[in-house]
Every structure is written in structure tokens, then in C-alpha cells.
Amino acid sequence: MDTKWKNNWARVIVWLLLFSHGVHGVMTTITQGPDYIGKNYFGTHSFQFELNRYIDDLLVFELNYIPIEEAKKQITVTSEEIEEHRLRYGELPDQVQNIKDQYEDKINQAIANNNQQNADAYTAERDRKIEDITENFRNDEHVLAKVAKEKEAEIDEIYKGLDRGRTGFKQHYRYFVYRITDKETGQVYSNLSAKDREQKIRDGQMAYLRDYSLGNSQSVQESHHRTGGISYSGDIPVDHPYKLPIETSPRNFEGQIGVTNAIKTSSDYAAFQSQQRLFYVYAISGVVSLLISLFVVNRWQIIERIAPRTGQATFNRVPLDFAAGITAIALFIAFNRLDTVRFIRVESVSRAIRFLFYNSLWTGLAIALLIYLYRRLKEGSDPQADFRGSMTARIWQTAQESFLIRSTGVQIFLILLFALGLGPGAIIVYLFNSSFLFVLYCGIALLIGLPLLYLILRQAGYFNKIALYLENIVQGYAVPDLTIKGQSKLAKIAENVNRLKQGVKVSQQEQAKSERLKTELITNVSHDLRTPLTSVITYTELLKQPNLSDEERASYVGIIDQKSKRLKVLIDDLFEASKMASGSVELTKQKVDLVQLLQQALAEYDEQIKTSGLQFRITTPETPVYALVDGQKVWRAFDNLIYNILKYSLEHTRVYISVQADGSIARIIFRNIAKYELGENVDELFERFKRGDTSRQTEGSGLGLAIAKSIIDLHDGSLDIEVDGDLFKVTISLQSA
């Protein structure tokens, strides 16, 4: 098994070496082939660059050379140069003031030292300079002479360089020969002997020969070593270091430039010959290696061995964009390793082997990742799931979440930007070793960095307090409210935590209240249902006695009937209240006059009102007040409220009922004086089986208000209760039609 495993990996290594060398060889052929295939040394870029430099220097040192006295005679000064010199340091007032400022301290210092002689000398020197500057603005000739003198000094420096450079020019270009003729004057320039310069240079005598026309025309002839015309200006290049500051007339030259056979003994020529031979060997071996690697790739099962299926599951768990990214990086590094020049110019076999090894390593990694990525895409990965799990989506979601509160996101971004900038800033200060940069860096660190550090630490401490506070709340400890500091988002969180704590407290109180009301509900329901039921059972037992008179029997049956109907009313009201609270009641809405509906409800209790001793005061508008409601249900709400008024109002008091139209809202208001003392918690009156008579001695189910409120709520209205002492007020608000 071990032997088989070793053989498999040996094949993979051999294949990677062949493939990487093959790809490298093919790329070498493509990229370097034009420089070596069918070429000689004189066709290389390095030689052509050297030839162009030689022509430029030839124009400077020989063809366009003029004596220094002649160059100075050709000096010209333009009006633009005069104006530039005049305004070089600003307008006249600015220059005069500048000179005065320069000498003011010197003169004052001399006077303070009782050295009048120096003070007079400084004053005279200052006045001469002011006079000279003033003359610049009065007389162009005065400026012209100064500019011309500057150009003469520049020419002196250039000719010093020319004298030094000519020696180096002849030594550096010792293999080059030239015979050039001025087409206008017929003067011949050459570095050949006096005998040889009288005739053209013959091709057989040179390793390289080229005919030129140096001027505005194209080259007229070239030897067999190169083809294609090149045009050169007969003037010195503008960017040449020895370009004279004078205007010269263009000159036209023609002639020959050659390279002697002695260049074949130079190191550059020999290096090209060796490099060319190495290129052919490497290119051919690379093509052969690539063909062999492609031939055995399936036979040796290279694909499955480089990227085994066992690793596919692990690769698939990596986010798709991250996997694609590392694959792209590996491919980039692998191709970047295929640097032709780097390999061909190696100086030892060991470096060549090391280079090929690293090439194979990166090539194998890139191929393995590429195969895994291809399989993942081909085998049908879920694009939406891949996108949701990608690093890009995660980073984008995190960035969005960090900027949900924009001010906080911006603050964090700026803090990170500044913190990350301190490191590179310190490196820059160290590299430039500048005292100014050091002082600037320290100032920024002290004025911005330390306050920023303090702010971060303070906010971190505040955050820790909030976290500990929440932990104490969760554990049930009674803790005081958090201190609100400033207007930051952490302060807002602290404020919200305080509100949340108060909300939890209120919720706990409501829960306790709900438990209490639930207990009361069960007690009240049991009491109200058991009372009539007990009467029914008791009188039923009495009816079983055989010695009852007819009158007693009839009386008992009447009581049983009354209590049974009472029990039925309680059950019906409870059922209706449950339906109302659950919202499972269907409404048949119509346009109804609320005034008329109220009058109908009052008419049902006409007899009870007359005998109740209560004085009803009804106030309604002259015009109808319409609302889109279920008339039967709203009538039931009115009926329940009127019934409660008759049952719980104090005798011989007034009852006020009014209907008001307030814009789009219709209000029906009921007011009466209660005979029983009402509690402070008005909302509990809406609870089922809650009655104003806490002793529960009166008739009633305790569901009237609960049913009435549920009916009004189903109509998207409101039923509100107000208690002021014994004054009981109910306000119904409905949307008018």
C-alpha cells in the first residue's frame, strides 16, 4: 500500500515538473522568441538603445560642436526672458520692501553696537540693490545684459561638462565608427583615419553598418542587418544635459555609422550568443515537456490525484468568493513565476532547479484549487445559498448593521482610520528622520490621539456598566436607574434600558392585577351562577313534599321559573361577552340615526324610568346624527348602559344623556350619580362580572359594561368612563357617516 501511494505521488511530482517546465518553455518561446529566433546581437533592444544614445552624443560632441566664443556670440535674449527676470521676485514694491527687510536688522544691529561704519556700508549696499532693482523696471537693456551674463555663465558650465564628456564618449563607443557629411557645407566628420575618411565605409569591413540622413529627411539606405527607416533631427535633443541655451539653425547630415568586428570580442556580444543558444535549448525542451505532460495526464490519473474527491467537501464549505479569491491569487502567483528572463539568465544549476521546484509547487496548488472550484460550480451549487454564505455578503451585512445608526458607524470608521494611520505615520517619521515630521506626529498624537483614547476608554466603561446593569436585572436584583451621561448612543441605550426596566415593573404589576382579577372573576361567576341555581335546587326539593298546598306549590314553581330565567340571562350574557371579546361577531352595518336609536332604547324602559324616581334630561340635536353601525348591536350597548343607570343611580337624582356631533365624530354621553361608592380603578369596571354593588345584593350579571365596550370596540369606536366622586360618566365615540 505504501509503495503504491509513493508511486502515485511520484507520478504527480514528475507530471508537475514536466507541465510547469513545458508551460514556462512555451511562454518563453512566445514572449522571448521575437528577440532570439532569427536574430543577431544588432537586432536586440539593448543594442538599438545604445545606438540611439550614440547618435545623440555624436550630435553633441562632434557634429554640432562649436567653439565656446562662437556659442557666446549666438546668445539672444527674448522679451519674455526679460520680463521673467524682472518679475522673478515679484513686483517692484514687493522687491524693494524685501530688500529693506533684509538689511533692517543688520543696520539696527550695527547701530546698537556703535559701529556706524558698518551701518553706513549696509545702507549703501541696500541702496545700490534698490537702485539696481528699480533700474530693472525702467530699462530693458539693463535687464538684457543681466540675462545675457547668466547665459554666458551657463555656457561656461556646459563646456566644462563637454570637455569632460568627450573623453568618456570616445572610450565608451570605441567599437563605433562614423563618416558623416554636412549636406550644406560638404564638411566631413569622421573618427576614421585621414585616408579612410575619403571614401565610404564598406559593408564587409564592419559587423554592422547603416546609412543615415540626419536631419528632416528619412534615412536613405540601411545595410542588411536591419530594415525600416528612421529619421533623426540634426539638432541636439532638448533634454540632453549639454543642450546649449542658444538658438541654432537646423543642419542636415548624411553618412554612415558602423560597428567594427572587434565588438564580437565584447562581453555583451558573447552573452547574447550564449543566451540565444540557451533559449533554443530551453524552448524546445519546454515544448517537448508540455506535450509529454498532456499525453500522460489521463493515463496517470493526474486530475484525481492532484485534487482528490476527499477534499472536495472541505473546499465546498469555504465561502465561494473566498475560494475563488484564493484560487485567483494562486493562479496569479503561478503565472507570475513564469518569468522568462528570470530563468534563462540564471547563473547556476542549483538556482535553476530551485526555480523549477517553486514553479511546480505553485502550479500544482493553482491547478488543484482550479479543479475544486470547477467541480463545485459544475455540480450545481445553490447560487443564492453561496451568495448568502459568501464573505462579500457577510461583510456587506456587517457594514450595513454597523451603520444602522449612522453617527455611530461614522465615528467607529473615523476612529479606526485614525488609529490605523498612526502606525504608518510613525514609520514615515522614522524613515524620513525629519524633526518637523516628528513634532507634527507628536502634536497630532497628543491633541487627537490621547483625547480619542480617553473617549474610547470612557465609552467602554459606560458600556460595561450597562452590561452589568442588564445582568443584575435578569437575575432579579432591585437596582436604581442608570445615570444618563451626554447625548451619545450609549446614553440613549441607557435611557431605553431604564424605560425597559420600568416597563417590566409595570408588566409585573399588570400581571399581578390580572391574576387578582382572574381570581375575582372565578369567585364572582361562581357566586352569580350558584345563587339562582341554589334557589332552583332548594325549591325543587320543597316541591317534592306531599303535603304542600296548591298555593305554596304555585309560589315555589314561580320562584323556580324566575331563578331559571335569571340563570339563563347570566349564561346568555356570558356567552355574548365571550363572543364580543373574541371578535367573532359579524356586524351588519347600516346608516343609522343615533338619536332615533337612543330614543328607541329609552322607550323600552319608559315604565321603569317613571317609577324609578330619577329625572332624565335628554339633549339631542335637531338634525339626525348618522353613523355606519350595526343598529341592533349598538342598541344593545345603549340598553345595557340605561339598565345600569336605572339599577345603580342614587334615588331622586338627575340623569343626563346627550348626543353631540363634533365634526366627523358622534358622541353619546351618559351621566348619573351612583348610589354605591366606586373604586379608584375605573378600568376594572370593564371586567366581566364586575359590579358597582360589591356586596352583589342587586340583580344583574356584571357583564353590561363589558358587553357594551366590546360592541363599541367592534365598531372601531371608543367607550370611556370617568368617575368624579359619585358622578359616573360614560362617553361613546363613533365615526359619523
XYZ file of C-alpha atoms in Angstrom:
737
model
C 0.000 0.000 0.000
C 2.838 2.403 0.932
C 4.648 1.611 -2.297
C 1.528 2.310 -4.363
C 0.980 5.594 -2.524
C 4.598 6.627 -3.108
C 4.362 5.746 -6.802
C 1.201 7.823 -7.172
C 2.798 10.880 -5.620
C 5.994 10.350 -7.613
C 3.938 10.487 -10.807
C 2.229 13.668 -9.641
C 5.596 15.310 -8.892
C 7.082 14.246 -12.230
C 3.991 15.477 -14.078
C 4.070 18.852 -12.292
C 7.752 19.292 -13.176
C 7.052 18.429 -16.823
C 3.928 20.591 -17.047
C 5.376 23.667 -15.316
C 8.576 23.444 -17.359
C 6.512 22.943 -20.516
C 4.234 25.933 -19.885
C 7.262 28.026 -18.937
C 9.077 26.951 -22.104
C 6.089 27.774 -24.337
C 5.651 31.169 -22.715
C 9.384 31.766 -23.136
C 9.054 30.971 -26.835
C 6.094 33.332 -27.210
C 7.478 36.262 -25.223
C 11.226 35.999 -25.966
C 11.078 34.356 -29.389
C 10.987 37.649 -31.346
C 14.258 38.658 -29.633
C 16.147 35.425 -30.383
C 14.628 33.489 -33.308
C 16.437 34.535 -36.492
C 18.030 37.490 -34.712
C 21.577 38.631 -34.018
C 23.034 40.933 -31.398
C 22.382 44.038 -33.520
C 18.658 43.385 -33.560
C 18.309 43.469 -29.776
C 16.643 46.303 -27.895
C 19.762 46.916 -25.812
C 21.918 47.500 -28.887
C 19.343 49.761 -30.527
C 19.114 51.788 -27.343
C 22.919 52.070 -27.254
C 22.951 53.116 -30.929
C 20.377 55.853 -30.333
C 22.379 57.177 -27.391
C 25.486 57.179 -29.578
C 23.731 59.277 -32.242
C 22.562 61.788 -29.614
C 26.058 62.107 -28.145
C 27.586 62.299 -31.624
C 25.433 65.309 -32.430
C 26.546 66.980 -29.178
C 30.264 66.212 -29.086
C 31.116 66.263 -32.793
C 28.551 67.301 -35.381
C 27.030 70.332 -33.640
C 30.078 71.307 -31.594
C 31.085 74.980 -31.901
C 33.808 76.876 -30.010
C 32.742 78.493 -26.767
C 33.415 82.004 -28.118
C 31.097 81.314 -31.061
C 28.414 79.979 -28.735
C 28.531 83.121 -26.625
C 28.223 85.297 -29.721
C 24.970 83.496 -30.614
C 23.344 84.354 -27.291
C 19.966 86.056 -27.754
C 17.564 87.376 -25.147
C 13.820 87.488 -25.793
C 11.304 89.910 -24.338
C 9.726 87.045 -22.405
C 13.063 86.278 -20.749
C 13.496 89.957 -19.846
C 10.023 90.061 -18.288
C 10.609 86.805 -16.410
C 13.874 88.100 -14.935
C 12.236 91.403 -13.983
C 9.317 89.781 -12.142
C 11.246 86.805 -10.782
C 10.826 88.015 -7.187
C 7.541 89.909 -7.573
C 6.512 93.457 -8.434
C 8.826 96.446 -7.764
C 7.243 97.473 -4.395
C 7.469 93.889 -3.145
C 11.118 93.520 -4.152
C 12.087 96.904 -2.644
C 10.351 96.042 0.646
C 12.037 92.663 0.689
C 15.479 94.262 0.344
C 14.691 96.754 3.114
C 13.596 93.910 5.396
C 16.842 92.018 4.695
C 19.048 94.940 5.739
C 16.932 96.429 8.547
C 18.174 94.038 11.254
C 21.784 94.313 10.072
C 21.715 98.143 10.165
C 19.977 98.261 13.552
C 22.448 95.734 14.990
C 25.431 97.787 13.757
C 23.970 100.976 15.262
C 23.291 99.171 18.557
C 26.994 98.134 18.620
C 28.072 101.760 17.938
C 29.548 100.645 14.608
C 28.459 103.444 12.311
C 30.893 102.371 9.611
C 29.186 99.009 9.152
C 25.780 100.667 9.331
C 26.770 103.054 6.525
C 28.155 100.164 4.482
C 24.917 98.155 4.861
C 22.862 101.240 3.988
C 24.926 101.891 0.851
C 24.696 98.222 -0.210
C 20.930 98.283 0.342
C 20.510 101.475 -1.689
C 22.596 100.042 -4.546
C 20.400 96.938 -4.706
C 17.234 99.044 -4.581
C 18.605 101.235 -7.358
C 19.503 98.139 -9.397
C 16.019 96.650 -8.958
C 14.427 99.995 -9.827
C 16.583 100.183 -12.957
C 15.290 96.716 -13.940
C 11.790 98.170 -14.184
C 12.969 101.318 -16.044
C 15.417 99.948 -18.626
C 15.103 96.741 -20.698
C 18.769 96.967 -21.749
C 19.792 96.810 -18.116
C 17.876 93.512 -17.741
C 19.088 92.193 -21.119
C 22.708 92.498 -20.030
C 21.966 90.551 -16.833
C 20.163 87.719 -18.687
C 22.966 87.501 -21.252
C 25.513 87.267 -18.442
C 23.529 84.451 -16.837
C 23.508 82.573 -20.162
C 27.269 83.060 -20.545
C 27.797 81.539 -17.112
C 25.528 78.616 -18.079
C 27.507 78.086 -21.317
C 30.786 78.049 -19.341
C 29.430 75.256 -17.119
C 28.135 73.278 -20.145
C 31.503 73.468 -21.926
C 33.287 72.235 -18.820
C 30.984 69.203 -18.971
C 31.555 68.853 -22.739
C 35.303 68.710 -22.256
C 34.955 66.022 -19.603
C 32.292 64.091 -21.537
C 34.149 63.946 -24.870
C 36.838 61.704 -23.408
C 34.256 59.335 -21.965
C 32.317 59.395 -25.260
C 35.298 58.161 -27.273
C 36.180 55.453 -24.759
C 32.614 54.157 -24.288
C 31.839 53.960 -28.003
C 35.245 52.582 -29.090
C 33.588 49.987 -31.335
C 31.588 52.603 -33.257
C 32.873 54.385 -36.399
C 31.182 57.108 -38.375
C 31.630 59.119 -41.556
C 29.106 61.971 -41.687
C 28.918 64.842 -44.205
C 27.244 68.236 -43.733
C 24.965 68.402 -46.790
C 25.165 72.207 -46.964
C 28.878 72.843 -46.372
C 30.279 69.495 -47.516
C 32.375 69.193 -44.371
C 33.177 65.595 -43.447
C 33.087 64.414 -39.808
C 34.666 61.046 -39.024
C 36.672 59.138 -36.431
C 38.415 57.167 -39.162
C 41.959 57.797 -40.340
C 42.523 60.590 -42.820
C 42.968 58.024 -45.609
C 39.801 56.018 -44.860
C 37.507 59.010 -44.380
C 37.876 59.972 -48.059
C 35.624 57.093 -49.173
C 32.522 55.340 -47.929
C 32.769 52.625 -45.343
C 32.458 49.192 -46.948
C 29.994 46.684 -45.535
C 32.460 43.813 -45.474
C 34.712 45.651 -43.108
C 32.003 46.062 -40.424
C 29.976 43.815 -38.171
C 27.145 46.351 -38.514
C 26.734 49.230 -40.970
C 23.945 51.693 -41.526
C 23.441 54.661 -43.827
C 21.786 57.725 -42.297
C 20.383 61.028 -43.268
C 20.455 63.078 -40.056
C 18.034 65.936 -40.452
C 14.499 66.461 -41.626
C 14.506 63.641 -44.197
C 14.153 59.906 -43.772
C 17.142 57.556 -43.822
C 18.011 56.802 -47.393
C 19.655 53.408 -47.048
C 20.364 50.725 -44.500
C 22.517 47.629 -44.582
C 21.265 44.026 -44.492
C 21.402 43.913 -40.700
C 18.204 45.991 -40.216
C 15.287 47.129 -42.302
C 12.979 50.103 -41.915
C 13.721 53.831 -41.963
C 14.451 56.054 -39.012
C 14.546 59.849 -39.046
C 16.754 61.850 -36.693
C 16.787 65.570 -36.094
C 20.111 67.252 -36.882
C 19.745 69.272 -33.681
C 20.733 68.279 -30.124
C 17.831 66.674 -28.166
C 16.037 69.170 -25.927
C 16.501 67.038 -22.790
C 20.225 66.417 -23.389
C 22.372 67.605 -20.428
C 24.665 69.561 -22.770
C 21.941 71.376 -24.716
C 23.182 74.993 -25.151
C 20.861 77.904 -24.187
C 21.098 79.445 -27.686
C 19.091 79.242 -30.853
C 20.809 77.196 -33.586
C 19.794 76.654 -37.206
C 18.847 73.057 -38.126
C 21.588 71.234 -40.019
C 21.243 68.271 -42.377
C 23.780 65.451 -42.341
C 24.175 62.238 -44.253
C 26.628 59.426 -43.934
C 27.327 56.076 -42.294
C 27.582 54.690 -38.811
C 29.117 51.289 -38.277
C 30.354 48.871 -35.658
C 33.680 47.164 -36.130
C 34.217 43.412 -35.927
C 36.058 43.961 -32.669
C 32.687 44.112 -30.900
C 32.446 40.334 -31.309
C 35.028 40.038 -28.559
C 32.912 42.146 -26.164
C 31.104 40.596 -23.189
C 27.687 41.863 -24.355
C 28.051 40.221 -27.770
C 29.230 36.908 -26.264
C 26.440 36.987 -23.678
C 23.823 37.343 -26.412
C 25.244 34.384 -28.350
C 25.188 32.224 -25.202
C 21.720 33.403 -24.282
C 20.394 32.628 -27.749
C 21.705 29.069 -27.611
C 20.176 28.606 -24.148
C 16.882 29.949 -25.457
C 16.694 27.348 -28.241
C 17.506 24.509 -25.822
C 15.008 25.701 -23.232
C 12.211 26.432 -25.712
C 12.481 23.047 -27.442
C 12.706 21.136 -24.151
C 9.719 23.101 -22.819
C 7.527 22.227 -25.815
C 8.516 18.554 -25.559
C 7.803 18.528 -21.786
C 4.365 20.094 -22.319
C 3.438 17.511 -24.955
C 4.544 14.645 -22.694
C 2.590 16.056 -19.715
C -0.582 16.380 -21.803
C -0.115 12.846 -23.148
C 0.126 11.186 -19.710
C -2.371 13.357 -17.802
C -5.220 10.856 -18.218
C -3.061 7.747 -18.171
C -1.619 8.658 -14.788
C -4.982 9.993 -13.470
C -3.324 13.261 -12.560
C -6.563 15.224 -12.073
C -7.918 12.871 -9.404
C -4.546 12.685 -7.656
C -3.860 16.423 -7.555
C -7.408 17.214 -6.405
C -8.780 14.066 -4.693
C -12.520 13.839 -4.123
C -11.963 13.502 -0.383
C -11.015 17.182 -0.232
C -13.997 18.449 -2.247
C -16.367 18.567 0.756
C -13.877 20.676 2.724
C -13.422 23.033 -0.242
C -17.203 23.372 -0.646
C -17.535 24.580 2.944
C -15.307 27.562 2.193
C -17.297 30.697 1.132
C -17.465 30.778 -2.656
C -15.979 34.242 -3.133
C -13.139 33.446 -0.732
C -12.466 30.176 -2.572
C -12.485 31.999 -5.915
C -10.182 34.653 -4.440
C -7.520 32.254 -3.184
C -7.746 30.364 -6.480
C -7.167 33.607 -8.410
C -4.233 34.509 -6.141
C -2.663 31.078 -6.624
C -3.106 31.372 -10.416
C -1.598 34.860 -10.387
C 1.440 33.704 -8.402
C 1.850 30.643 -10.634
C 1.784 32.745 -13.806
C 3.987 35.382 -12.211
C 6.553 32.658 -11.595
C 6.643 32.064 -15.332
C 9.109 34.903 -15.781
C 11.130 34.012 -18.865
C 14.100 36.285 -18.339
C 14.445 35.230 -14.727
C 15.032 31.631 -15.660
C 17.105 31.996 -18.805
C 19.597 34.269 -17.082
C 20.199 32.029 -14.079
C 23.847 31.734 -13.143
C 23.871 28.231 -11.629
C 22.184 24.848 -11.960
C 21.078 24.904 -8.308
C 19.168 28.163 -8.824
C 17.550 26.726 -11.946
C 16.411 23.611 -10.061
C 15.119 25.708 -7.152
C 13.242 27.957 -9.534
C 11.670 24.963 -11.312
C 10.695 23.408 -7.949
C 8.852 26.509 -6.753
C 7.262 26.836 -10.180
C 5.939 23.288 -9.915
C 4.722 23.829 -6.356
C 2.663 26.915 -7.199
C 1.457 25.369 -10.454
C 0.212 22.271 -8.597
C -1.568 24.376 -5.966
C -3.221 26.564 -8.613
C -4.364 23.529 -10.641
C -5.777 21.777 -7.538
C -7.755 24.849 -6.468
C -8.966 25.408 -10.038
C -10.210 21.801 -10.276
C -12.028 22.035 -6.945
C -13.655 25.329 -7.986
C -14.698 23.903 -11.362
C -16.275 20.842 -9.739
C -18.128 22.997 -7.236
C -19.656 25.161 -9.970
C -20.340 22.267 -12.333
C -22.001 20.027 -9.768
C -24.756 22.537 -9.165
C -24.137 24.587 -6.076
C -27.038 26.786 -4.953
C -26.230 30.335 -6.150
C -28.450 32.007 -3.550
C -27.025 29.931 -0.702
C -23.488 30.577 -1.964
C -24.153 34.308 -2.083
C -25.691 34.387 1.394
C -22.710 32.478 2.782
C -20.085 34.457 0.882
C -17.578 36.707 2.629
C -18.778 39.604 0.486
C -22.369 39.220 1.677
C -21.237 38.828 5.285
C -19.012 41.894 5.132
C -21.744 43.901 3.410
C -24.312 42.831 6.014
C -21.910 43.655 8.836
C -21.182 47.059 7.290
C -24.907 47.752 6.946
C -25.510 46.739 10.550
C -22.645 48.946 11.760
C -24.283 51.889 10.009
C -27.848 51.211 11.171
C -27.137 54.121 13.479
C -25.185 56.244 11.021
C -23.483 58.506 13.552
C -22.093 55.505 15.460
C -20.862 53.843 12.260
C -19.122 57.036 11.091
C -17.495 57.532 14.498
C -16.151 53.963 14.555
C -14.904 54.305 10.959
C -13.071 57.584 11.693
C -11.560 56.197 14.906
C -10.274 53.102 13.086
C -8.964 55.250 10.221
C -7.051 57.468 12.644
C -5.755 54.520 14.695
C -4.575 52.691 11.565
C -2.930 55.900 10.339
C -0.779 56.275 13.485
C 1.280 53.187 12.615
C 2.225 54.194 9.045
C 2.750 57.731 10.328
C 5.370 56.514 12.813
C 7.100 54.534 10.055
C 7.192 57.607 7.786
C 8.649 59.747 10.594
C 11.309 57.087 11.229
C 12.231 56.679 7.541
C 12.490 60.404 6.758
C 14.145 61.192 10.120
C 12.658 64.682 9.986
C 12.349 66.781 13.143
C 9.406 68.649 11.594
C 7.539 65.408 10.901
C 8.374 64.183 14.411
C 6.957 67.326 16.028
C 3.890 67.167 13.743
C 3.324 63.488 14.565
C 3.669 64.053 18.305
C 1.303 67.036 18.127
C -1.354 65.012 16.316
C -0.909 62.092 18.733
C -1.237 64.377 21.775
C -4.036 66.622 20.518
C -6.113 63.928 18.831
C -4.770 60.532 19.875
C -4.899 60.951 23.670
C -8.400 62.529 23.746
C -9.540 59.799 21.374
C -8.051 57.126 23.647
C -9.792 58.707 26.653
C -13.091 58.787 24.743
C -12.776 55.118 23.785
C -11.955 54.062 27.361
C -14.806 56.147 28.800
C -17.325 54.717 26.339
C -16.026 51.204 27.031
C -16.520 51.760 30.770
C -20.029 53.090 30.180
C -20.815 50.054 28.039
C -19.574 47.712 30.781
C -21.845 49.447 33.322
C -24.849 48.930 31.051
C -23.940 45.256 30.533
C -23.612 44.637 34.308
C -26.837 46.535 34.930
C -28.743 44.300 32.483
C -27.244 41.208 34.082
C -28.481 42.340 37.535
C -31.973 42.973 36.122
C -32.070 39.496 34.569
C -31.090 37.979 37.922
C -33.951 39.845 39.611
C -31.994 42.316 41.703
C -33.590 45.674 42.553
C -31.195 48.243 41.100
C -31.550 52.020 40.713
C -31.871 53.607 37.283
C -28.765 54.057 35.156
C -27.195 57.528 35.080
C -27.706 59.197 31.693
C -24.441 60.795 30.510
C -24.483 63.074 27.465
C -26.276 62.552 24.166
C -24.337 59.581 22.796
C -25.946 56.394 21.541
C -24.790 54.605 24.704
C -26.646 57.250 26.726
C -29.711 56.583 24.571
C -29.320 52.844 25.240
C -29.054 53.524 28.968
C -32.242 55.613 28.776
C -34.029 52.820 26.901
C -32.813 50.272 29.471
C -34.311 52.421 32.228
C -37.582 52.557 30.329
C -37.422 48.823 29.757
C -36.961 48.255 33.483
C -39.978 50.450 34.233
C -41.927 48.575 31.580
C -41.001 45.260 33.183
C -42.129 46.636 36.532
C -45.454 47.818 35.091
C -45.824 44.465 33.329
C -45.307 42.647 36.614
C -47.917 44.867 38.276
C -50.331 44.226 35.410
C -49.676 40.518 35.708
C -50.428 40.630 39.437
C -53.557 42.641 38.710
C -54.571 40.138 36.056
C -54.158 37.273 38.491
C -56.244 39.135 41.059
C -58.978 39.896 38.535
C -58.936 36.306 37.371
C -59.460 35.152 40.941
C -62.255 37.690 41.400
C -63.824 36.613 38.084
C -63.934 32.988 39.167
C -65.341 33.972 42.553
C -67.972 36.267 41.049
C -69.005 33.814 38.354
C -69.316 31.082 40.950
C -71.390 33.328 43.203
C -73.689 34.699 40.474
C -74.312 31.284 38.937
C -74.632 29.403 42.226
C -77.177 31.807 43.776
C -80.080 31.174 41.317
C -79.010 27.552 40.929
C -79.211 27.057 44.705
C -82.703 28.555 44.742
C -83.815 26.235 41.940
C -82.448 23.175 43.775
C -83.938 24.258 47.130
C -87.446 24.925 45.825
C -87.322 21.765 43.729
C -86.697 19.779 46.899
C -89.596 21.592 48.602
C -91.895 20.668 45.729
C -91.215 17.041 46.450
C -93.030 17.316 49.796
C -96.504 15.671 49.530
C -98.323 17.902 51.976
C -97.851 21.191 50.089
C -100.915 23.293 49.377
C -101.671 24.387 45.847
C -100.874 27.976 46.747
C -97.427 27.072 48.102
C -96.735 24.789 45.165
C -97.588 27.593 42.719
C -95.385 30.009 44.669
C -92.439 27.598 44.588
C -92.852 26.959 40.838
C -92.892 30.705 40.246
C -89.644 31.147 42.166
C -88.028 28.266 40.265
C -89.135 29.833 36.990
C -87.766 33.239 37.987
C -84.394 31.853 39.079
C -84.137 29.662 35.963
C -84.702 32.678 33.724
C -82.132 34.592 35.794
C -79.664 31.772 35.287
C -80.398 31.757 31.540
C -79.762 35.523 31.330
C -76.426 35.101 33.092
C -75.346 32.289 30.766
C -76.529 34.178 27.637
C -74.707 37.347 28.734
C -71.523 35.425 29.486
C -71.657 33.692 26.112
C -72.278 37.008 24.335
C -69.455 38.762 26.229
C -67.055 35.970 25.237
C -68.070 36.267 21.575
C -67.672 40.027 21.670
C -64.227 39.843 23.289
C -63.008 37.284 20.736
C -64.198 39.422 17.790
C -66.116 36.510 16.254
C -69.332 38.522 15.922
C -70.467 39.507 12.435
C -71.736 43.074 12.093
C -74.475 44.171 9.691
C -73.634 47.815 9.281
C -76.158 50.323 8.004
C -76.556 54.060 8.073
C -78.423 54.625 11.360
C -79.662 57.754 13.109
C -78.081 57.525 16.572
C -80.624 59.969 18.036
C -83.518 57.770 16.984
C -81.702 54.632 18.143
C -81.161 56.168 21.599
C -84.848 57.180 21.821
C -85.892 53.591 20.995
C -83.647 52.250 23.769
C -85.113 54.764 26.254
C -88.657 53.838 25.170
C -88.036 50.221 26.243
C -87.543 51.472 29.820
C -90.303 54.066 29.833
C -92.227 52.427 32.721
C -89.108 51.817 34.821
C -87.996 55.428 34.301
C -91.337 56.776 35.512
C -91.311 54.614 38.667
C -87.585 54.964 39.396
C -87.761 58.428 40.925
C -84.927 59.553 38.622
C -85.211 62.667 36.456
C -83.892 62.019 32.957
C -82.595 65.034 30.951
C -82.177 64.114 27.259
C -80.319 66.532 24.943
C -80.195 65.782 21.217
C -79.532 67.939 18.139
C -82.387 68.957 15.904
C -80.868 67.223 12.917
C -80.187 63.463 12.713
C -76.729 62.205 13.640
C -75.892 59.321 11.300
C -73.299 56.588 11.764
C -72.491 53.440 9.816
C -73.154 50.811 12.520
C -74.937 47.587 13.313
C -78.105 49.112 14.786
C -79.081 46.050 16.817
C -75.666 45.769 18.481
C -75.380 49.498 19.276
C -78.943 49.419 20.617
C -77.804 46.608 22.950
C -74.928 48.833 24.185
C -77.386 51.702 24.865
C -79.746 49.238 26.555
C -77.005 47.955 28.901
C -75.988 51.487 29.893
C -79.599 52.609 30.561
C -80.201 49.423 32.576
C -77.099 50.144 34.698
C -78.273 53.749 35.245
C -81.668 52.572 36.497
C -80.055 49.940 38.719
C -77.120 51.830 40.241
C -78.233 55.526 40.286
C -78.958 57.273 43.561
C -82.715 57.766 44.053
C -84.222 61.192 43.308
C -81.185 62.431 41.293
C -80.920 63.593 37.720
C -79.619 61.578 34.779
C -78.144 63.448 31.798
C -77.986 61.844 28.358
C -76.822 63.850 25.341
C -75.950 63.278 21.686
C -73.310 65.547 20.085
C -71.972 65.826 16.541
C -68.349 67.007 16.667
C -67.170 67.092 13.066
C -66.684 63.514 11.911
C -67.200 62.134 15.442
C -70.549 61.413 17.052
C -70.559 61.317 20.856
C -73.263 59.906 23.181
C -72.714 60.900 26.824
C -74.385 59.272 29.862
C -74.053 60.900 33.327
C -75.613 59.838 36.633
C -74.959 59.847 40.381
C -74.022 56.386 41.685
C -75.701 55.019 44.805
C -72.665 52.873 45.612
C -69.167 54.089 46.282
C -66.959 53.426 43.222
C -63.333 52.382 43.405
C -60.441 54.461 42.081
C -59.509 51.990 39.332
C -62.090 52.748 36.651
C -60.685 50.256 34.148
C -61.725 47.352 36.375
C -65.394 48.260 35.799
C -64.984 46.842 32.272
C -64.027 43.439 33.650
C -66.607 40.675 33.287
C -68.809 40.067 36.385
C -67.553 43.330 37.877
C -70.424 45.152 39.564
C -70.837 48.547 41.236
C -72.535 46.753 44.136
C -69.563 44.975 45.658
C -71.908 43.114 48.052
C -73.659 41.684 44.948
C -77.124 42.057 46.501
C -78.655 43.620 43.389
C -79.872 41.887 40.285
C -77.521 41.895 37.264
C -74.845 39.850 35.580
C -71.953 42.267 35.913
C -71.401 41.956 32.130
C -73.264 45.034 30.920
C -70.301 47.412 30.598
C -68.022 44.663 29.270
C -70.523 43.825 26.507
C -71.150 47.499 25.702
C -67.421 48.231 25.385
C -66.843 45.167 23.193
C -69.675 46.292 20.864
C -68.243 49.811 20.522
C -64.708 48.438 20.001
C -66.006 46.240 17.164
C -67.234 49.442 15.505
C -63.724 51.000 15.793
C -65.125 53.431 18.354
C -64.347 54.094 21.999
C -66.240 53.781 25.280
C -64.625 55.789 28.098
C -65.570 56.005 31.771
C -64.909 58.959 34.068
C -65.585 58.936 37.820
C -65.555 62.136 39.891
C -66.635 61.217 43.368
C -70.126 59.770 42.894
C -70.526 61.253 39.418
C -70.368 58.465 36.858
C -69.868 59.439 33.220
C -69.772 57.209 30.129
C -68.758 58.643 26.712
C -69.308 56.690 23.488
C -67.454 57.970 20.394
C -68.306 56.673 16.908
C -67.338 57.694 13.406
C -70.243 59.620 11.886
C -71.420 58.872 8.355
